[in-house]
């Protein structure tokens, strides 16, 4: 339970303005003779947890004396991070949720009644809306920009920013953070300083909490007044960037390229990593082909086999890693590992060309040879035949009567 006396003094400068108080619907709902009014005295308490606000209310006066009923409250609030309404039902008189203190805080509430006199059916009362608008304080335009957080190898997180468009001289930035296991906000333990100006903060692993809102604010002071505060709420497990994949190794056996590597150093569990491989192939015609492949294996595997492209001279690989979908909803790719290449090779294409030429020459030689042999045989045969014929003709002419001679011409 958040106690109002725990509210830090600085909060007095930060006011929650009550804007509207009209009910959303105007028809009065009556159950068991009583008006089912929305809860009364809806208020918000900011305990200085950078947007984690506590909403509390009381039972409506009309239902104060009602017995034999369960009274529940339906609370809807606008989630400014996801840009949608969220809904909860509770019998309690308080609820805490995360809000963006740079935007209006919108809450809608109604009472839900279930009594013996309503025959056990649920009666929903009318809904009322509250909008609390945080008053921005500080020099206008001095709010920081481009806030980014990267959780390096789950070892430490770095959040960096740029100063706002209006930067009063001699201003100093501060980062504060909070998560649900802390009793109060803490200031950044180690600022990142660039050209003597605070540009970021490094937070060690022990100060972070995963799978929970991690709230931060960057405010500042200057001789011209305080700087406008910027608020952020993240889940740190979605901001992990693994270290570079090391010891990438390639071996080749019978045209099969086998790539293997070691998981990156750091504290990301191995089963939480996925890898992407970039392959650049130098082809026989000296053109380069690039392909990328994400290995979404569930099995822990830090190797990859691929057949060498027939027309390739050289193949190079790079590997990078990221936290997979089983361990977080988001994350950053690591930097690429060093490039590893296969030995440059005489390509198959060249070998084939040489082969073709050799076969071609051999073919021509064989053809010539066979033509020559054929010719030789033909000449021999015909000359033999001619000689025989002449001899035969002579003989015939000598012995045959002249009448028959035309047959043997
Ligand atoms: C509830 O009961 C108290 C005392 O018994 C009485 O004073 C009060 O008026 C009642 N409230 C309603 C809404 O009937
Ligand atoms: C209450 O429920 C009973 C049985 O479920 C039904 O017969 C009766 O009509 C209901 N009464 C009202 C007022 O709804
Ligand atoms: C910045 O915010 C922190 C945490 O809410 C607060 O304690 C501190 O006083 C603020 N500093 C300035 C200069 O506004």
XYZ file of C-alpha atoms and ligand atoms in Angstrom:
451
model
C 0.000 0.000 0.000
C 1.367 3.370 -0.961
C 1.294 5.852 1.824
C 0.777 9.494 0.954
C 3.405 10.578 3.492
C 6.019 8.688 1.443
C 5.503 11.065 -1.473
C 8.790 12.870 -2.067
C 8.884 16.610 -1.536
C 9.622 17.311 -5.208
C 6.227 15.935 -6.070
C 4.516 18.951 -4.628
C 5.734 20.789 -7.716
C 4.107 18.102 -9.814
C 0.356 18.281 -9.594
C -2.334 16.011 -10.891
C -5.147 18.141 -12.184
C -8.671 16.885 -12.030
C -10.260 17.712 -15.342
C -13.632 16.047 -15.707
C -15.963 14.359 -13.342
C -19.124 13.824 -15.336
C -20.426 10.284 -15.627
C -20.132 8.730 -19.098
C -23.713 7.460 -19.001
C -26.604 9.298 -17.394
C -29.240 6.599 -16.911
C -29.455 5.649 -13.279
C -29.297 1.906 -12.592
C -31.253 0.662 -9.596
C -30.848 -2.731 -7.901
C -32.749 -3.896 -4.796
C -34.131 -0.429 -4.445
C -30.728 1.243 -4.364
C -28.971 3.253 -7.038
C -25.871 1.430 -8.300
C -23.634 4.469 -8.230
C -20.018 4.425 -9.408
C -17.344 4.357 -6.704
C -16.777 7.609 -4.849
C -13.684 9.681 -4.081
C -11.623 8.310 -6.971
C -8.102 9.580 -6.462
C -4.600 8.961 -7.676
C -1.479 8.837 -5.605
C 1.900 9.366 -7.140
C 4.495 7.882 -4.825
C 7.327 9.035 -7.036
C 7.741 5.714 -8.833
C 7.995 7.442 -12.214
C 4.528 6.658 -13.525
C 3.506 3.712 -11.359
C 0.393 5.316 -9.872
C -1.978 4.063 -7.260
C -5.707 4.625 -7.869
C -8.057 4.400 -4.898
C -11.760 4.941 -4.239
C -14.543 4.279 -1.718
C -17.842 2.407 -1.826
C -20.633 4.660 -3.059
C -22.848 6.083 -0.246
C -25.991 4.542 -1.791
C -24.599 1.033 -1.295
C -23.146 1.633 2.153
C -25.877 -0.289 4.027
C -26.518 -2.961 1.410
C -26.146 -6.529 2.665
C -26.282 -9.894 0.907
C -24.411 -8.536 -2.078
C -20.943 -8.755 -3.535
C -19.773 -5.372 -4.670
C -17.049 -5.307 -7.290
C -15.523 -2.427 -9.158
C -14.647 -2.342 -12.807
C -11.695 -0.152 -13.627
C -10.699 0.724 -17.144
C -7.605 2.764 -17.827
C -5.964 3.975 -20.965
C -2.597 2.324 -21.549
C -0.653 5.113 -23.223
C 2.192 2.759 -24.171
C -0.020 0.266 -26.003
C -2.636 2.883 -26.933
C -5.636 0.870 -25.816
C -7.994 0.593 -22.886
C -7.267 -2.066 -20.305
C -9.899 -3.442 -17.990
C -9.795 -5.019 -14.521
C -12.427 -6.031 -11.946
C -11.627 -6.033 -8.272
C -13.332 -6.169 -4.865
C -10.520 -4.051 -3.444
C -10.549 -0.292 -3.110
C -7.189 0.277 -4.745
C -5.309 -0.614 -7.909
C -1.871 0.336 -9.177
C -0.890 0.653 -12.836
C 1.796 2.125 -15.011
C 1.068 5.444 -16.722
C 3.051 7.830 -18.851
C 3.325 11.011 -16.807
C 3.850 13.058 -19.949
C 0.276 12.274 -21.049
C -3.174 12.616 -19.486
C -4.060 9.735 -17.180
C -7.569 8.446 -18.049
C -9.570 6.187 -15.766
C -13.185 4.941 -16.053
C -14.936 3.174 -13.193
C -18.252 1.510 -12.431
C -19.769 -0.675 -9.747
C -20.872 -4.262 -10.389
C -23.470 -5.673 -7.988
C -24.481 -9.293 -7.485
C -27.122 -9.893 -4.795
C -29.698 -12.400 -3.676
C -32.344 -9.789 -4.415
C -31.146 -9.496 -8.023
C -31.706 -13.240 -8.340
C -27.949 -13.779 -8.638
C -27.577 -11.796 -11.833
C -24.954 -9.118 -12.232
C -26.035 -5.495 -12.304
C -23.612 -2.996 -13.794
C -23.941 0.582 -12.679
C -23.184 3.651 -14.663
C -19.615 4.501 -15.549
C -17.723 7.579 -14.499
C -14.535 8.956 -16.029
C -11.601 10.784 -14.462
C -8.791 12.429 -16.361
C -5.731 13.490 -14.448
C -3.385 15.705 -16.371
C 0.138 16.023 -15.037
C 1.306 19.625 -15.157
C 4.580 19.811 -17.054
C 7.177 21.873 -15.243
C 10.570 23.196 -16.267
C 11.969 25.187 -19.170
C 9.855 24.524 -22.289
C 11.719 22.596 -25.007
C 14.387 21.371 -22.614
C 13.137 17.773 -22.572
C 15.805 15.300 -23.765
C 15.410 13.455 -27.089
C 16.375 10.134 -28.731
C 16.386 8.054 -25.589
C 17.601 4.486 -26.275
C 18.518 1.622 -24.004
C 20.673 -1.369 -24.894
C 21.247 -4.204 -22.445
C 24.694 -5.445 -23.525
C 25.013 -9.213 -23.190
C 22.745 -9.012 -20.124
C 25.737 -7.640 -18.229
C 24.926 -3.937 -18.065
C 22.441 -1.589 -19.683
C 23.339 1.670 -21.339
C 20.702 4.323 -21.941
C 21.711 7.309 -23.999
C 20.036 10.554 -25.002
C 20.474 13.870 -26.773
C 19.732 17.161 -25.132
C 16.492 18.935 -25.954
C 16.138 21.660 -28.573
C 16.383 24.241 -25.802
C 19.443 23.668 -23.667
C 20.004 26.382 -21.044
C 23.706 27.054 -20.440
C 25.381 25.068 -17.658
C 22.544 22.588 -17.422
C 23.073 19.181 -15.886
C 21.044 16.025 -16.586
C 20.052 13.357 -14.072
C 18.649 9.891 -14.650
C 16.555 8.149 -11.998
C 15.178 4.619 -12.166
C 12.752 2.416 -10.291
C 11.298 -1.109 -10.436
C 8.794 -2.874 -8.196
C 11.414 -4.354 -5.896
C 12.740 -0.912 -4.973
C 11.312 1.208 -2.178
C 12.392 4.453 -3.844
C 14.007 5.758 -7.024
C 17.769 5.630 -7.404
C 20.006 7.958 -9.323
C 22.164 6.629 -12.139
C 25.267 4.985 -10.646
C 27.531 5.797 -13.614
C 26.917 8.537 -16.150
C 28.293 8.346 -19.681
C 29.979 11.661 -20.377
C 30.668 12.953 -23.869
C 32.500 16.282 -24.268
C 31.955 16.978 -20.591
C 28.183 16.596 -20.883
C 26.068 13.751 -19.493
C 24.787 11.810 -22.493
C 23.833 8.501 -20.942
C 23.815 6.163 -18.009
C 25.275 2.723 -17.389
C 23.235 0.516 -15.053
C 24.712 -2.793 -13.825
C 22.803 -6.072 -14.062
C 22.223 -6.281 -10.324
C 20.170 -3.061 -10.449
C 17.873 -4.292 -13.236
C 14.730 -6.397 -12.976
C 13.449 -8.415 -15.938
C 9.831 -9.107 -16.885
C 8.656 -6.098 -14.949
C 8.277 -2.409 -15.666
C 11.579 -0.649 -15.430
C 10.852 3.052 -15.113
C 13.232 5.857 -15.795
C 13.138 9.612 -15.918
C 15.685 12.082 -17.171
C 15.364 15.516 -15.639
C 17.823 18.303 -15.166
C 18.746 21.533 -13.517
C 20.221 24.746 -14.826
C 20.722 28.315 -13.545
C 17.687 29.215 -15.713
C 15.483 26.690 -13.859
C 14.815 22.970 -13.922
C 14.663 21.110 -17.220
C 11.488 19.392 -18.366
C 11.335 15.756 -17.263
C 11.125 12.888 -19.748
C 9.621 9.569 -18.575
C 10.263 6.065 -19.898
C 9.014 2.630 -18.957
C 10.621 -0.406 -20.544
C 11.038 -4.120 -19.956
C 14.757 -4.655 -19.949
C 14.720 -8.215 -21.342
C 13.474 -6.756 -24.650
C 16.554 -4.561 -25.055
C 19.307 -7.170 -25.072
C 22.134 -7.005 -27.591
C 24.386 -10.081 -27.421
C 28.149 -9.786 -27.759
C 29.856 -10.578 -31.064
C 29.878 -14.264 -32.014
C 33.443 -15.528 -31.739
C 35.531 -18.433 -33.049
C 33.774 -18.862 -36.385
C 35.344 -21.813 -38.173
C 34.820 -23.318 -41.648
C 35.773 -26.750 -42.859
C 35.057 -28.418 -46.186
C 34.547 -32.104 -46.812
C 33.529 -33.347 -50.275
C 31.982 -30.068 -51.340
C 30.074 -29.697 -48.068
C 30.905 -26.537 -46.134
C 30.547 -26.864 -42.395
C 30.409 -23.684 -40.381
C 30.610 -23.704 -36.617
C 31.038 -21.070 -33.949
C 30.926 -20.458 -30.214
C 28.031 -18.661 -28.556
C 28.787 -15.039 -27.670
C 30.268 -14.255 -24.297
C 27.963 -12.633 -21.778
C 25.068 -13.770 -19.667
C 22.414 -14.504 -22.306
C 21.523 -18.197 -21.850
C 22.430 -20.265 -24.907
C 18.860 -21.482 -25.377
C 17.770 -17.836 -25.724
C 19.870 -17.149 -28.800
C 19.100 -17.346 -32.472
C 21.665 -16.793 -35.200
C 21.785 -15.222 -38.607
C 24.326 -16.243 -41.200
C 25.427 -14.094 -44.079
C 27.031 -15.945 -46.946
C 28.896 -14.144 -49.723
C 29.910 -16.313 -52.639
C 32.476 -15.223 -55.174
C 31.370 -16.798 -58.430
C 33.527 -17.965 -61.350
C 32.605 -14.823 -63.298
C 33.904 -12.767 -60.323
C 30.378 -11.639 -59.389
C 29.500 -11.768 -55.721
C 26.259 -13.255 -54.398
C 24.971 -12.504 -50.922
C 22.435 -14.479 -48.952
C 21.198 -14.216 -45.403
C 19.540 -16.900 -43.376
C 18.129 -16.795 -39.873
C 18.477 -20.105 -38.075
C 15.379 -20.416 -35.967
C 16.233 -23.761 -34.511
C 14.812 -24.682 -31.194
C 17.620 -27.190 -30.778
C 20.783 -25.663 -29.420
C 22.988 -25.591 -32.451
C 25.994 -23.510 -33.279
C 26.812 -25.078 -36.617
C 25.513 -24.931 -40.137
C 26.124 -27.150 -43.164
C 25.756 -26.040 -46.720
C 26.742 -27.461 -50.100
C 29.387 -25.413 -51.888
C 27.999 -23.777 -55.013
C 29.334 -25.537 -58.090
C 30.275 -22.291 -59.795
C 31.931 -20.707 -56.771
C 35.524 -19.707 -56.269
C 35.300 -18.701 -52.632
C 32.598 -18.574 -49.939
C 32.702 -16.228 -46.948
C 30.550 -16.301 -43.818
C 29.624 -13.927 -41.015
C 27.449 -14.770 -38.030
C 25.462 -12.610 -35.620
C 23.004 -13.374 -32.843
C 19.896 -12.079 -31.146
C 17.656 -13.112 -28.283
C 14.970 -15.420 -29.703
C 11.188 -15.211 -29.373
C 11.116 -17.805 -26.586
C 13.000 -15.519 -24.233
C 11.870 -11.979 -25.111
C 9.484 -9.978 -27.280
C 12.298 -7.992 -28.828
C 15.997 -7.361 -28.930
C 18.888 -6.159 -31.018
C 21.139 -8.084 -33.405
C 24.715 -8.289 -32.228
C 27.418 -6.871 -34.454
C 28.609 -9.271 -37.191
C 31.417 -11.658 -36.364
C 34.687 -11.502 -38.271
C 34.409 -12.788 -41.843
C 35.641 -16.331 -42.434
C 36.273 -17.593 -45.968
C 37.045 -20.876 -47.662
C 40.343 -21.199 -49.574
C 40.158 -19.719 -53.064
C 39.827 -22.540 -55.561
C 40.237 -23.246 -59.271
C 36.638 -23.311 -60.131
C 34.885 -26.263 -61.592
C 33.949 -24.062 -64.476
C 37.569 -23.578 -65.453
C 38.212 -27.279 -65.112
C 35.240 -28.021 -67.278
C 36.468 -25.572 -69.926
C 39.867 -27.248 -70.028
C 38.142 -30.615 -70.258
C 35.971 -29.456 -73.125
C 38.953 -28.125 -75.063
C 40.847 -31.385 -74.543
C 37.836 -33.436 -75.601
C 37.344 -31.157 -78.598
C 40.926 -31.479 -79.782
C 40.870 -35.221 -79.247
C 37.629 -35.381 -81.210
C 39.062 -33.493 -84.143
C 42.184 -35.676 -84.171
C 40.113 -38.850 -84.076
C 37.894 -37.567 -86.864
C 40.849 -36.678 -89.054
C 42.481 -39.995 -88.339
C 39.388 -41.969 -89.162
C 38.806 -39.983 -92.358
C 42.348 -40.646 -93.389
C 42.043 -44.370 -92.714
C 38.744 -44.546 -94.530
C 40.211 -42.801 -97.535
C 43.141 -45.171 -97.589
C 40.856 -48.202 -97.526
C 38.591 -46.831 -100.266
C 41.436 -46.030 -102.573
C 42.937 -49.471 -102.073
C 39.619 -51.220 -102.610
C 38.689 -49.353 -105.776
C 42.121 -49.783 -107.307
C 41.956 -53.496 -106.565
C 38.484 -53.724 -108.009
C 39.489 -51.813 -111.152
C 42.468 -54.092 -111.732
C 40.360 -57.224 -111.301
C 37.681 -55.907 -113.617
C 40.095 -55.109 -116.405
C 41.634 -58.516 -116.097
C 38.233 -60.151 -116.107
C 37.052 -58.144 -119.096
C 40.064 -59.163 -121.030
C 39.416 -62.780 -120.273
C 35.769 -62.522 -121.215
C 36.405 -60.677 -124.369
C 38.733 -63.400 -125.360
C 36.361 -66.321 -124.691
C 32.810 -64.938 -125.126
C 30.991 -64.392 -128.367
C 30.633 -60.728 -129.251
C 26.822 -60.854 -128.868
C 27.089 -61.317 -125.108
C 29.788 -58.761 -124.638
C 27.472 -55.775 -123.876
C 26.474 -57.437 -120.586
C 30.031 -57.249 -119.396
C 30.707 -53.710 -120.387
C -26.950 3.559 6.520
O -27.156 3.305 7.887
C -26.816 4.394 8.738
C -27.007 3.972 10.170
O -27.636 2.754 10.283
C -27.708 5.591 8.398
O -27.379 6.677 9.214
C -27.502 5.959 6.947
O -28.354 7.005 6.575
C -27.759 4.782 6.048
N -27.367 5.140 4.708
C -28.171 4.924 3.635
C -27.658 5.338 2.315
O -29.269 4.409 3.726
C -35.277 -15.606 -10.691
O -34.838 -16.887 -11.164
C -35.857 -17.839 -11.203
C -35.268 -19.178 -11.616
O -34.013 -19.067 -12.215
C -36.955 -17.384 -12.134
O -38.009 -18.318 -12.123
C -37.490 -16.021 -11.698
O -38.473 -15.542 -12.594
C -36.349 -15.040 -11.584
N -36.827 -13.751 -11.081
C -36.441 -12.582 -11.543
C -37.013 -11.410 -10.843
O -35.683 -12.478 -12.480
C 14.697 14.442 -10.827
O 13.859 13.324 -10.503
C 14.192 12.688 -9.286
C 13.335 11.456 -9.147
O 12.008 11.693 -9.326
C 14.032 13.661 -8.130
O 14.356 13.031 -6.927
C 14.968 14.825 -8.400
O 14.767 15.805 -7.387
C 14.658 15.472 -9.741
N 15.664 16.479 -10.015
C 15.367 17.640 -10.596
C 16.473 18.569 -10.801
O 14.230 17.907 -10.967
